[in-house]
Amino acid sequence: MRFVTSLAVGLMVAGPTYAATYTYDFVATHIVPSIDSADDTSVLSIADEARGFDTLTGTITFSDVVLSSSPTETIYDAPSLLINELSTPTDVPISALRVREIASQDDLGILRVEPTDLYVNYNAIGMIWIDNGKTALDGADPLASLDISDFEIAQLFFLNQRNEGFGLFATERTNFRVTSLELQAVPLPAGGALLPIGLLGLAMFRRRVKSA
């Protein structure tokens, strides 16, 4: 069963300007179990479900739509994350993607909508990739050419927080490292496939007009 987080995506096509999207296939492996926190199976959570797998696979789609920017930080439209093995839904949706280039590091991470009530139980997904060498996000469009080997930390994690009562809270977190990231080939849109035919027809028409 598949777990999907949703967002609006677009395609770069001839004609009006649309958002460009970049879809990557990924593989993530479970980090040493001792790094996980609060292994409590009394309440089934997305952290519990993820902990049952050594490897997760799926796709992540980035959009180049910029919501805001500053000299050190760019906020992009929310990415879409699909995980093939998981079925537990999240209660806190992804709101945006943050790309930062600061003095000590470059990093890329997803931002979540903050729960309106911090006292309720919720499942969430987090992602943080960090490059201490400050080269991973170079380029005019860094989302189009991500190389996971450039990041010292490439973490995907699954979080559950719940109210235990009496002012006590429990947090479960299961961590994975993204070990493979492959950009999918972008299919040529139907309009793009017809463009060369149209240009050829125009050239033949102009030649015919000249010969007449």
XYZ file of C-alpha atoms in Angstrom:
212
model
C 0.000 0.000 0.000
C 1.285 3.470 -0.773
C 1.504 6.520 1.405
C 1.313 9.840 -0.423
C 1.580 13.456 0.627
C -0.108 15.755 -1.847
C 0.608 19.075 -3.451
C -0.031 20.857 -6.733
C 2.563 20.084 -9.392
C 3.100 21.419 -12.898
C 5.051 20.800 -16.070
C 7.263 22.995 -18.184
C 5.592 23.024 -21.571
C 5.608 25.202 -24.649
C 3.261 28.146 -24.400
C 2.276 29.677 -21.038
C 4.760 29.464 -18.154
C 4.152 26.579 -15.771
C 6.075 25.320 -12.749
C 8.952 23.013 -13.524
C 9.012 19.863 -11.416
C 11.801 17.395 -10.737
C 10.903 13.874 -9.633
C 13.515 11.669 -8.002
C 13.328 7.969 -7.166
C 14.849 7.353 -3.754
C 15.941 4.505 -1.503
C 16.289 5.059 2.249
C 17.744 2.677 4.829
C 16.856 2.461 8.499
C 19.529 4.086 10.673
C 20.845 2.078 13.651
C 17.759 1.343 15.799
C 19.386 2.817 18.920
C 19.024 6.265 17.303
C 15.237 5.890 17.309
C 13.432 7.420 20.247
C 10.623 6.182 22.498
C 10.058 2.741 20.986
C 6.524 2.382 22.276
C 4.170 0.143 20.331
C 1.218 0.695 22.687
C -0.052 3.275 20.199
C 0.277 2.446 16.513
C 1.994 5.346 14.769
C 3.793 6.167 11.540
C 7.059 5.861 13.496
C 6.121 2.291 14.503
C 5.176 1.322 10.961
C 8.388 2.750 9.497
C 10.449 0.939 12.130
C 9.221 -2.348 10.693
C 11.213 -1.810 7.465
C 14.936 -1.940 6.816
C 14.489 -0.105 3.506
C 11.917 2.325 2.156
C 11.481 3.323 -1.486
C 9.458 5.967 -3.265
C 9.571 9.252 -5.107
C 9.947 12.875 -4.135
C 8.881 15.648 -6.502
C 10.274 19.153 -6.095
C 8.697 22.272 -7.579
C 10.683 25.351 -8.661
C 7.896 27.719 -7.544
C 9.500 30.188 -5.106
C 7.271 31.370 -2.260
C 9.836 33.702 -0.705
C 13.563 34.328 -0.739
C 16.375 36.117 1.058
C 20.158 36.223 0.543
C 20.598 32.996 2.534
C 17.256 31.190 2.218
C 14.745 30.234 -0.471
C 11.311 28.818 0.329
C 9.819 26.683 -2.441
C 6.351 25.230 -2.884
C 5.775 22.006 -0.948
C 7.326 18.849 -2.395
C 5.265 15.719 -2.974
C 6.494 12.602 -1.183
C 5.353 9.088 -2.037
C 6.517 6.131 0.059
C 5.657 2.740 -1.376
C 5.745 0.701 1.820
C 3.776 2.872 4.270
C 0.027 3.272 4.731
C -0.279 5.303 7.949
C -1.410 8.837 7.029
C 0.170 11.981 8.423
C -1.881 14.475 10.389
C 0.497 17.378 9.758
C 0.897 18.214 6.047
C 4.091 19.426 4.411
C 3.826 23.160 3.750
C 7.038 24.080 1.917
C 10.654 23.249 1.081
C 13.433 25.357 2.598
C 16.844 25.651 0.912
C 19.503 27.511 2.908
C 23.081 28.528 2.219
C 24.516 29.801 5.488
C 28.056 30.268 6.776
C 28.503 26.790 8.254
C 26.532 24.644 5.813
C 24.040 24.285 2.987
C 20.857 22.460 3.859
C 17.545 21.398 2.389
C 14.535 20.451 4.485
C 10.774 20.199 4.437
C 8.631 22.502 6.546
C 5.422 21.260 8.121
C 2.222 23.042 9.018
C 2.334 23.587 12.760
C -0.485 21.772 14.600
C -3.073 24.209 15.864
C -3.293 22.199 19.096
C 0.033 20.920 20.414
C -1.801 18.761 22.938
C -3.260 16.394 20.360
C -1.703 13.229 18.992
C -0.253 13.511 15.507
C 1.913 11.748 12.921
C 4.345 13.704 10.745
C 7.215 13.288 8.300
C 10.434 15.279 8.400
C 13.411 15.582 6.083
C 16.748 17.331 6.503
C 19.781 17.102 4.205
C 22.985 18.904 5.234
C 26.141 19.602 3.221
C 29.051 20.916 5.285
C 31.145 21.284 2.133
C 28.710 23.889 0.785
C 28.652 22.613 -2.802
C 25.469 20.502 -2.981
C 23.176 23.442 -3.722
C 25.396 25.338 -6.145
C 23.951 26.219 -9.513
C 21.138 28.333 -10.868
C 18.545 25.601 -10.241
C 19.832 23.300 -7.476
C 16.656 21.197 -7.363
C 17.281 19.982 -10.912
C 20.605 18.283 -10.169
C 20.636 16.971 -6.606
C 23.327 14.388 -5.790
C 22.669 12.624 -2.492
C 26.368 11.799 -2.096
C 27.029 15.527 -1.643
C 25.138 15.547 1.669
C 26.806 14.329 4.860
C 23.375 14.069 6.449
C 20.450 12.970 4.289
C 17.765 12.061 6.768
C 14.112 11.160 6.308
C 12.295 10.658 9.598
C 8.871 9.675 10.876
C 7.477 11.322 13.970
C 4.620 10.741 16.365
C 3.755 12.951 19.298
C 1.009 12.154 21.744
C -0.429 13.408 24.989
C 0.064 10.865 27.769
C -2.033 12.876 30.197
C -1.059 14.562 33.459
C 1.092 17.016 31.513
C 3.265 14.272 30.019
C 4.064 13.874 26.313
C 5.728 11.094 24.365
C 7.551 11.468 21.077
C 8.477 8.595 18.790
C 10.921 9.133 15.947
C 12.230 6.625 13.401
C 15.152 7.735 11.246
C 16.196 6.697 7.747
C 19.113 7.783 5.599
C 18.468 8.442 1.910
C 21.143 6.350 0.180
C 20.044 6.620 -3.457
C 18.482 9.495 -5.399
C 17.909 9.236 -9.154
C 16.281 11.944 -11.269
C 13.530 10.540 -13.481
C 13.647 11.295 -17.194
C 11.177 14.028 -18.111
C 8.796 12.861 -20.872
C 8.372 15.273 -23.757
C 4.921 16.898 -23.503
C 2.503 16.181 -26.347
C 2.771 19.775 -27.524
C 6.551 19.506 -27.561
C 6.424 16.364 -29.685
C 4.249 18.136 -32.274
C 6.442 21.243 -32.394
C 9.097 19.794 -34.779
C 6.339 18.555 -37.110
C 4.799 22.019 -37.152
C 8.141 23.672 -37.907
C 8.777 21.193 -40.727
C 5.347 21.927 -42.199
C 5.974 25.681 -41.979
C 9.324 25.320 -43.760
C 7.711 23.269 -46.553
C 4.928 25.846 -46.899
C 7.413 28.728 -47.174
C 9.422 26.805 -49.784
C 6.265 26.166 -51.786
C 5.310 29.858 -51.625
C 8.757 30.905 -52.866
C 8.690 28.435 -55.770
C 5.243 29.716 -56.778
